[in-house]
CSV table of C-alpha atoms in Angstrom, one decimal:
chain,number,residue,atom,x,y,z
Q,3,MET,CA,1.0,-26.6,-92.1
Q,4,GLY,CA,-1.4,-28.8,-90.1
Q,5,THR,CA,-2.0,-26.1,-87.6
Q,6,ALA,CA,-3.4,-23.5,-90.1
Q,7,GLY,CA,-6.8,-22.3,-89.1
Q,8,LYS,CA,-6.6,-23.8,-85.6
Q,9,VAL,CA,-5.8,-22.4,-82.2
Q,10,ILE,CA,-2.2,-23.2,-81.2
Q,11,LYS,CA,-1.2,-23.9,-77.6
Q,12,CYS,CA,2.4,-23.0,-76.8
Q,13,LYS,CA,4.7,-21.5,-74.2
Q,14,ALA,CA,5.1,-17.8,-73.7
Q,15,ALA,CA,6.7,-15.5,-71.2
Q,16,VAL,CA,3.9,-13.5,-69.7
Q,17,LEU,CA,4.2,-10.3,-67.7
Q,18,TRP,CA,1.3,-10.2,-65.4
Q,19,GLU,CA,2.2,-6.8,-63.9
Q,20,GLN,CA,5.0,-4.3,-63.5
Q,21,LYS,CA,8.2,-5.0,-61.6
Q,22,GLN,CA,7.5,-8.8,-61.7
Q,23,PRO,CA,9.6,-11.6,-63.3
Q,24,PHE,CA,8.4,-13.3,-66.4
Q,25,SER,CA,6.2,-16.2,-65.9
Q,26,ILE,CA,6.5,-19.1,-68.5
Q,27,GLU,CA,2.9,-20.0,-69.2
Q,28,GLU,CA,0.9,-22.2,-71.6
Q,29,ILE,CA,-1.1,-19.7,-73.8
Q,30,GLU,CA,-3.5,-20.1,-76.7
Q,31,VAL,CA,-2.7,-18.3,-79.9
Q,32,ALA,CA,-5.7,-17.7,-82.2
Q,33,PRO,CA,-5.4,-18.1,-86.0
Q,34,PRO,CA,-4.6,-15.0,-88.0
Q,35,LYS,CA,-7.5,-12.9,-89.3
Q,36,THR,CA,-7.7,-11.0,-92.5
Q,37,LYS,CA,-4.4,-9.3,-93.4
Q,38,GLU,CA,-2.7,-11.0,-90.4
Q,39,VAL,CA,0.3,-13.5,-90.2
Q,40,ARG,CA,1.0,-16.1,-87.6
Q,41,ILE,CA,4.7,-16.7,-87.0
Q,42,LYS,CA,6.7,-19.4,-85.3
Q,43,ILE,CA,9.5,-17.6,-83.5
Q,44,LEU,CA,13.0,-19.1,-83.8
Q,45,ALA,CA,15.1,-16.5,-81.9
Q,46,THR,CA,14.5,-13.2,-80.1
Q,47,GLY,CA,16.8,-10.6,-78.6
Q,48,ILE,CA,16.5,-9.0,-75.2
Q,49,CYS,CA,16.2,-5.2,-75.7
Q,50,ARG,CA,16.2,-2.4,-73.1
Q,51,THR,CA,12.8,-1.3,-74.4
Q,52,ASP,CA,11.3,-4.5,-73.1
Q,53,ASP,CA,12.8,-3.8,-69.7
Q,54,HIS,CA,11.1,-0.3,-69.8
Q,55,VAL,CA,7.8,-2.1,-69.7
Q,56,ILE,CA,8.8,-4.2,-66.6
Q,57,LYS,CA,10.0,-1.1,-64.8
Q,58,GLY,CA,7.0,1.0,-65.8
Q,59,THR,CA,8.8,3.7,-67.7
Q,60,MET,CA,7.0,2.6,-70.9
Q,61,VAL,CA,3.2,2.5,-71.1
Q,62,SER,CA,1.6,-0.9,-71.5
Q,63,LYS,CA,-1.5,-2.8,-70.6
Q,64,PHE,CA,-1.2,-6.0,-68.5
Q,65,PRO,CA,-1.0,-9.0,-68.8
Q,66,VAL,CA,1.3,-8.6,-71.8
Q,67,ILE,CA,3.8,-10.5,-74.0
Q,68,VAL,CA,6.7,-8.2,-74.7
Q,69,GLY,CA,9.6,-8.8,-77.0
Q,70,HIS,CA,10.1,-7.1,-80.4
Q,71,GLU,CA,13.4,-8.2,-81.9
Q,72,ALA,CA,13.1,-11.6,-83.6
Q,73,THR,CA,13.3,-13.9,-86.5
Q,74,GLY,CA,10.7,-16.5,-87.3
Q,75,ILE,CA,9.0,-18.7,-89.9
Q,76,VAL,CA,5.5,-17.9,-91.2
Q,77,GLU,CA,3.1,-20.7,-89.9
Q,78,SER,CA,-0.1,-19.5,-91.6
Q,79,ILE,CA,-1.6,-16.4,-93.1
Q,80,GLY,CA,-5.0,-14.8,-93.0
Q,81,GLU,CA,-7.2,-13.9,-95.9
Q,82,GLY,CA,-5.8,-11.1,-98.2
Q,83,VAL,CA,-2.1,-11.5,-97.2
Q,84,THR,CA,0.0,-11.2,-100.4
Q,85,THR,CA,3.6,-10.3,-99.3
Q,86,VAL,CA,4.5,-13.5,-97.3
Q,87,GLN,CA,3.4,-17.1,-97.4
Q,88,PRO,CA,3.8,-20.2,-95.0
Q,89,GLY,CA,7.4,-21.3,-94.7
Q,90,ASP,CA,8.9,-17.8,-95.4
Q,91,LYS,CA,11.6,-16.7,-93.0
Q,92,VAL,CA,10.7,-13.3,-91.6
Q,93,ILE,CA,11.4,-10.6,-89.1
Q,94,PRO,CA,8.5,-9.1,-87.2
Q,95,LEU,CA,8.5,-5.3,-87.3
Q,96,PHE,CA,7.7,-3.1,-84.2
Q,97,LEU,CA,7.6,-0.2,-86.6
Q,98,PRO,CA,5.0,-1.1,-89.3
Q,99,GLN,CA,5.1,0.1,-92.9
Q,100,CYS,CA,1.6,0.3,-94.3
Q,101,ARG,CA,2.8,2.1,-97.4
Q,102,GLU,CA,-0.4,4.2,-97.4
Q,103,CYS,CA,-0.1,6.9,-94.7
Q,104,ASN,CA,1.8,10.2,-95.1
Q,105,ALA,CA,4.8,9.1,-93.3
Q,106,CYS,CA,5.1,5.9,-95.4
Q,107,ARG,CA,4.6,7.8,-98.6
Q,108,ASN,CA,7.1,10.5,-97.8
Q,109,PRO,CA,10.7,9.4,-98.8
Q,110,ASP,CA,12.1,10.9,-95.6
Q,111,GLY,CA,9.3,9.4,-93.3
Q,112,ASN,CA,9.1,6.1,-91.5
Q,113,LEU,CA,6.8,6.6,-88.4
Q,114,CYS,CA,3.9,4.7,-89.8
Q,115,ILE,CA,0.4,5.6,-88.5
Q,116,ARG,CA,-0.1,2.0,-87.5
Q,117,SER,CA,2.8,2.2,-84.9
Q,118,ASP,CA,1.7,1.2,-81.4
Q,119,ILE,CA,3.9,3.5,-79.3
Q,120,THR,CA,1.0,4.4,-76.9
Q,121,GLY,CA,0.5,0.9,-75.6
Q,122,ARG,CA,-2.9,0.0,-77.1
Q,123,GLY,CA,-1.8,-3.7,-77.0
Q,124,VAL,CA,-4.1,-4.9,-79.8
Q,125,LEU,CA,-3.9,-5.6,-83.5
Q,126,ALA,CA,-5.5,-3.5,-86.2
Q,127,ASP,CA,-9.0,-4.8,-85.5
Q,128,GLY,CA,-8.8,-3.7,-81.9
Q,129,THR,CA,-8.5,-7.3,-80.4
Q,130,THR,CA,-5.8,-9.6,-79.2
Q,131,ARG,CA,-4.9,-13.1,-80.4
Q,132,PHE,CA,-3.5,-14.3,-77.1
Q,133,THR,CA,-5.3,-16.0,-74.2
Q,134,CYS,CA,-3.9,-17.3,-71.0
Q,135,LYS,CA,-5.9,-19.0,-68.2
Q,136,GLY,CA,-9.1,-17.8,-69.9
Q,137,LYS,CA,-7.9,-14.1,-69.9
Q,138,PRO,CA,-7.0,-12.0,-72.9
Q,139,VAL,CA,-3.2,-11.2,-73.0
Q,140,TYR,CA,-2.1,-8.0,-74.7
Q,141,HIS,CA,0.4,-7.5,-77.6
Q,142,PHE,CA,3.4,-5.3,-77.4
Q,143,MET,CA,4.4,-2.9,-80.2
Q,144,ASN,CA,2.7,-5.0,-82.9
Q,145,THR,CA,5.1,-7.9,-82.4
Q,146,SER,CA,5.2,-9.8,-79.0
Q,147,THR,CA,8.1,-12.1,-79.6
Q,148,PHE,CA,8.6,-13.7,-76.2
Q,149,THR,CA,6.4,-16.6,-77.2
Q,150,GLU,CA,6.7,-19.7,-79.4
Q,151,TYR,CA,4.0,-18.3,-81.7
Q,152,THR,CA,2.8,-14.8,-82.4
Q,153,VAL,CA,0.3,-13.0,-84.7
Q,154,VAL,CA,1.2,-9.7,-86.4
Q,155,ASP,CA,-0.5,-7.5,-89.0
Q,156,GLU,CA,0.9,-7.9,-92.5
Q,157,SER,CA,2.3,-4.4,-92.4
Q,158,SER,CA,4.5,-5.5,-89.5
Q,159,VAL,CA,6.4,-8.4,-91.1
Q,160,ALA,CA,9.3,-8.4,-93.6
Q,161,LYS,CA,10.3,-11.5,-95.7
Q,162,ILE,CA,14.1,-12.1,-95.5
Q,163,ASP,CA,16.7,-14.3,-97.2
Q,164,ASP,CA,16.1,-18.0,-96.2
Q,165,ALA,CA,19.9,-18.4,-95.6
Q,166,ALA,CA,20.0,-15.8,-92.8
Q,167,PRO,CA,20.9,-17.3,-89.3
Q,168,PRO,CA,17.9,-16.4,-87.1
Q,169,GLU,CA,19.9,-16.1,-83.8
Q,170,LYS,CA,21.9,-13.3,-85.5
Q,171,VAL,CA,19.7,-11.4,-87.9
Q,172,CYS,CA,17.0,-11.0,-85.2
Q,173,LEU,CA,19.1,-8.0,-84.1
Q,174,ILE,CA,18.1,-6.3,-87.4
Q,175,GLY,CA,14.6,-6.2,-86.0
Q,176,CYS,CA,15.6,-3.4,-83.6
Q,177,GLY,CA,18.9,-2.7,-82.0
Q,178,PHE,CA,21.3,-2.9,-84.9
Q,179,SER,CA,19.0,-1.2,-87.4
Q,180,THR,CA,18.2,1.6,-84.9
Q,181,GLY,CA,21.9,2.5,-84.4
Q,182,TYR,CA,23.2,1.8,-87.9
Q,183,GLY,CA,20.3,3.7,-89.5
Q,184,ALA,CA,20.8,6.7,-87.1
Q,185,ALA,CA,24.3,7.2,-88.7
Q,186,VAL,CA,23.7,6.4,-92.3
Q,187,LYS,CA,20.0,7.5,-92.8
Q,188,THR,CA,19.1,10.1,-90.1
Q,189,GLY,CA,22.6,11.6,-89.5
Q,190,LYS,CA,23.7,11.2,-93.1
Q,191,VAL,CA,27.3,10.9,-91.9
Q,192,LYS,CA,29.7,12.0,-94.6
Q,193,PRO,CA,33.1,10.4,-95.5
Q,194,GLY,CA,36.1,11.9,-93.6
Q,195,SER,CA,33.9,13.4,-90.8
Q,196,THR,CA,34.4,13.3,-87.1
Q,197,CYS,CA,31.6,11.6,-85.1
Q,198,VAL,CA,31.0,11.2,-81.3
Q,199,VAL,CA,28.8,8.5,-79.8
Q,200,PHE,CA,27.4,8.9,-76.3
Q,201,GLY,CA,26.6,5.5,-74.8
Q,202,LEU,CA,28.4,2.3,-75.9
Q,203,GLY,CA,25.6,-0.3,-75.4
Q,204,GLY,CA,24.4,-2.5,-78.3
Q,205,VAL,CA,22.7,0.4,-80.1
Q,206,GLY,CA,25.7,2.7,-79.5
Q,207,LEU,CA,28.0,0.1,-81.0
Q,208,SER,CA,25.7,-0.1,-84.0
Q,209,VAL,CA,25.9,3.6,-84.5
Q,210,ILE,CA,29.7,3.3,-84.5
Q,211,MET,CA,29.4,0.6,-87.1
Q,212,GLY,CA,27.2,2.9,-89.2
Q,213,CYS,CA,29.6,5.8,-88.9
Q,214,LYS,CA,32.4,3.5,-90.0
Q,215,SER,CA,30.4,2.2,-92.9
Q,216,ALA,CA,29.6,5.8,-94.0
Q,217,GLY,CA,33.4,6.6,-94.1
Q,218,ALA,CA,33.9,8.7,-90.9
Q,219,SER,CA,37.6,9.2,-90.3
Q,220,ARG,CA,37.3,9.8,-86.5
Q,221,ILE,CA,34.8,8.1,-84.2
Q,222,ILE,CA,35.0,8.9,-80.5
Q,223,GLY,CA,33.0,6.7,-78.1
Q,224,ILE,CA,31.9,8.1,-74.7
Q,225,ASP,CA,30.8,6.1,-71.7
Q,226,LEU,CA,31.2,6.2,-67.9
Q,227,ASN,CA,32.0,2.5,-68.0
Q,228,LYS,CA,35.5,1.9,-69.4
Q,229,ASP,CA,34.9,-1.8,-69.7
Q,230,LYS,CA,32.9,-1.0,-72.8
Q,231,PHE,CA,35.9,0.7,-74.6
Q,232,GLU,CA,37.5,-2.5,-75.9
Q,233,LYS,CA,34.4,-3.6,-77.7
Q,234,ALA,CA,33.7,-0.1,-79.1
Q,235,MET,CA,37.3,0.0,-80.6
Q,236,ALA,CA,36.8,-3.5,-82.0
Q,237,VAL,CA,33.7,-2.3,-84.0
Q,238,GLY,CA,35.2,0.9,-85.3
Q,239,ALA,CA,35.8,3.6,-82.7
Q,240,THR,CA,39.1,5.3,-83.1
Q,241,GLU,CA,39.3,6.4,-79.4
Q,242,CYS,CA,37.1,6.3,-76.3
Q,243,ILE,CA,36.9,8.6,-73.3
Q,244,SER,CA,35.0,8.8,-70.0
Q,245,PRO,CA,33.5,12.1,-68.8
Q,246,LYS,CA,34.7,11.3,-65.3
Q,247,ASP,CA,38.3,11.8,-66.5
Q,248,SER,CA,38.0,15.6,-66.7
Q,249,THR,CA,36.5,18.3,-64.6
Q,250,LYS,CA,35.7,20.3,-67.8
Q,251,PRO,CA,32.3,19.9,-69.6
Q,252,ILE,CA,32.5,17.1,-72.1
Q,253,SER,CA,31.7,19.6,-75.0
Q,254,GLU,CA,34.9,21.5,-74.1
Q,255,VAL,CA,37.0,18.3,-73.9
Q,256,LEU,CA,35.8,17.2,-77.3
Q,257,SER,CA,36.4,20.6,-78.9
Q,258,GLU,CA,40.0,20.5,-77.6
Q,259,MET,CA,40.5,17.0,-78.8
Q,260,THR,CA,39.2,17.7,-82.3
Q,261,GLY,CA,40.2,21.2,-82.9
Q,262,ASN,CA,36.5,22.3,-82.6
Q,263,ASN,CA,35.4,20.0,-85.5
Q,264,VAL,CA,32.8,17.5,-84.3
Q,265,GLU,CA,30.4,17.2,-87.2
Q,266,TYR,CA,28.0,14.6,-85.8
Q,267,THR,CA,27.0,13.5,-82.3
Q,268,PHE,CA,24.7,10.7,-81.3
Q,269,GLU,CA,23.0,10.4,-77.9
Q,270,VAL,CA,22.3,6.7,-77.4
Q,271,ILE,CA,21.4,6.6,-73.7
Q,272,GLY,CA,18.1,8.4,-73.3
Q,273,ARG,CA,19.1,10.8,-70.6
Q,274,LEU,CA,18.0,14.5,-70.9
Q,275,GLU,CA,21.3,15.9,-69.6
Q,276,THR,CA,23.3,13.8,-72.1
Q,277,MET,CA,21.1,14.9,-75.0
Q,278,ILE,CA,22.0,18.6,-74.2
Q,279,ASP,CA,25.7,17.6,-73.8
Q,280,ALA,CA,25.6,15.8,-77.2
Q,281,LEU,CA,24.0,18.9,-78.8
Q,282,ALA,CA,26.5,21.3,-77.3
Q,283,SER,CA,29.4,19.0,-78.4
Q,284,CYS,CA,28.7,19.2,-82.2
Q,285,HIS,CA,30.0,22.2,-84.1
Q,286,MET,CA,28.0,25.3,-83.2
Q,287,ASN,CA,27.5,26.2,-86.8
Q,288,TYR,CA,27.3,23.1,-89.0
Q,289,GLY,CA,27.1,20.3,-86.5
Q,290,THR,CA,24.2,17.7,-86.4
Q,291,SER,CA,23.2,15.9,-83.2
Q,292,VAL,CA,20.9,12.9,-83.4
Q,293,VAL,CA,18.8,11.6,-80.5
Q,294,VAL,CA,18.7,7.8,-80.7
Q,295,GLY,CA,18.1,6.7,-77.1
Q,296,ALA,CA,14.4,6.7,-76.0
Q,297,PRO,CA,13.8,9.6,-73.7
Q,298,PRO,CA,12.0,9.0,-70.4
Q,299,SER,CA,8.2,9.6,-70.8
Q,300,ALA,CA,6.5,12.6,-69.2
Q,301,LYS,CA,9.8,14.5,-68.7
Q,302,MET,CA,10.5,18.0,-70.2
Q,303,LEU,CA,13.8,19.3,-71.5
Q,304,THR,CA,15.3,22.8,-70.8
Q,305,TYR,CA,18.1,24.1,-73.0
Q,306,ASP,CA,19.7,27.4,-74.0
Q,307,PRO,CA,18.3,28.4,-77.4
Q,308,MET,CA,21.6,29.9,-78.4
Q,309,LEU,CA,22.7,26.3,-79.1
Q,310,PHE,CA,20.4,26.4,-82.1
Q,311,PHE,CA,20.7,30.0,-83.1
Q,312,THR,CA,24.3,29.5,-84.3
Q,313,GLY,CA,23.2,26.9,-86.8
Q,314,ARG,CA,23.2,23.5,-85.2
Q,315,THR,CA,20.8,20.8,-86.3
Q,316,TRP,CA,19.0,18.5,-83.7
Q,317,LYS,CA,17.3,15.4,-85.0
Q,318,GLY,CA,15.5,12.5,-83.6
Q,319,CYS,CA,14.8,9.1,-85.1
Q,320,VAL,CA,12.8,5.9,-84.6
Q,321,PHE,CA,14.3,2.7,-86.0
Q,322,GLY,CA,17.2,4.7,-87.4
Q,323,GLY,CA,14.9,6.5,-89.9
Q,324,LEU,CA,14.6,3.3,-91.8
Q,325,LYS,CA,11.5,2.2,-93.7
Q,326,SER,CA,11.0,-1.2,-92.0
Q,327,ARG,CA,9.6,-3.5,-94.8
Q,328,ASP,CA,11.8,-2.0,-97.4
Q,329,ASP,CA,15.1,-1.7,-95.5
Q,330,VAL,CA,15.1,-4.8,-93.2
Q,331,PRO,CA,15.5,-7.3,-96.1
Q,332,LYS,CA,18.3,-5.2,-97.6
Q,333,LEU,CA,20.2,-5.1,-94.3
Q,334,VAL,CA,19.9,-8.9,-94.0
Q,335,THR,CA,21.3,-9.3,-97.5
Q,336,GLU,CA,24.1,-6.9,-96.6
Q,337,PHE,CA,24.8,-9.0,-93.5
Q,338,LEU,CA,25.0,-12.2,-95.6
Q,339,ALA,CA,27.5,-10.3,-97.9
Q,340,LYS,CA,29.6,-9.6,-94.8
Q,341,LYS,CA,29.2,-5.8,-95.0
Q,342,PHE,CA,28.9,-5.8,-91.2
Q,343,ASP,CA,29.4,-8.3,-88.3
Q,344,LEU,CA,26.6,-8.9,-85.8
Q,345,ASP,CA,28.6,-11.4,-83.8
Q,346,GLN,CA,30.4,-8.4,-82.1
Q,347,LEU,CA,27.0,-7.4,-80.5
Q,348,ILE,CA,25.9,-10.8,-79.2
Q,349,THR,CA,27.5,-11.7,-75.9
Q,350,HIS,CA,25.0,-14.4,-74.7
Q,351,VAL,CA,22.7,-17.1,-76.2
Q,352,LEU,CA,20.3,-18.7,-73.9
Q,353,PRO,CA,17.4,-21.1,-74.2
Q,354,PHE,CA,14.0,-19.2,-74.1
Q,355,LYS,CA,13.1,-20.7,-70.7
Q,356,LYS,CA,16.0,-18.8,-69.2
Q,357,ILE,CA,14.5,-15.4,-70.1
Q,358,ASN,CA,14.7,-14.0,-66.5
Q,359,GLU,CA,18.4,-14.8,-66.4
Q,360,GLY,CA,18.8,-12.9,-69.7
Q,361,PHE,CA,17.2,-9.8,-68.1
Q,362,GLU,CA,19.5,-10.2,-65.1
Q,363,LEU,CA,22.5,-10.0,-67.5
Q,364,LEU,CA,21.0,-6.9,-69.0
Q,365,ASN,CA,20.4,-5.1,-65.8
Q,366,SER,CA,23.8,-6.0,-64.3
Q,367,GLY,CA,25.6,-4.6,-67.4
Q,368,GLN,CA,27.1,-8.0,-68.2
Q,369,SER,CA,25.6,-8.3,-71.6
Q,370,ILE,CA,25.4,-6.3,-74.8
Q,371,ARG,CA,22.8,-8.4,-76.5
Q,372,THR,CA,21.4,-11.7,-75.1
Q,373,VAL,CA,19.5,-13.8,-77.7
Q,374,LEU,CA,17.0,-16.4,-76.7
Q,375,THR,CA,16.5,-19.4,-78.9
Q,376,PHE,CA,13.5,-21.7,-79.1
């Protein structure tokens, strides 16, 4: 493309500080350096994790460009890039896969050493590619997709099928894969099993879709907000309940409902109390409980060790336990083969300039997933 090797001026949503709305600014995006890829973003989803940065519950440097769930086209590549080329349709990956570290080489691992979960805000060489008003602007989780153009390390990009609709498969960059993978990869749900999903937002619905795909015979959705039950049933839940409908602990309610046979529970909220409820709700001897929701930082958990002593398994997962560069293209192919339906998760599609409106929809509980298009 004619822009290769040149600085690109474009529009981006910059967060100058915590608890402030996004400011649409003109920024400068530097060309990719060695082993880097510059991407033109086509569509990006609004995820709760982005909101954590605004509210200060997730560590970040400021000013920053957040966003991490997107589809784009490779505009140009730096020296030494071999896995993508200009014109390729891609999904940027907040969880890299370098294929060299211990986690990448282990068949059960996926938390690549290059992951930026501590808020460094820079690429592998320690610098940023964004400038606004003469000031450096930081990256977010190796991706930064709330901008017309971004630069990522080659280990943070996956080439996907060119036929994939960008405004749908962007969800495979985070929300869908996190939930779906938690069921099929981390939980390893077995056919005929009983599963319980705590939290029926976009990721929780994706867990339900994963449980259904794995052949679970009973999938119980749990949420305080009964307005979410209809959508949960539509994607595969067999029944839904609210903890407010009983004075008993939810673990007792579920035990009575299932004849004490809940094999898998998934906590998809990120609340410490619910994590313990989910653990207590799976079978005391052979149950598995998976923590999917991001826990609040700097908080400690207290629980009764008897919950473990009897044989339960407690697991956590990042990105559903999936290996990003390997598994994202496969999920896109499965979506095109109609193995699952992402339309059920997308409630709003807005132009990029309405990003603040998209976050209002998120915070008011009106949206499951809002997708911004460029």
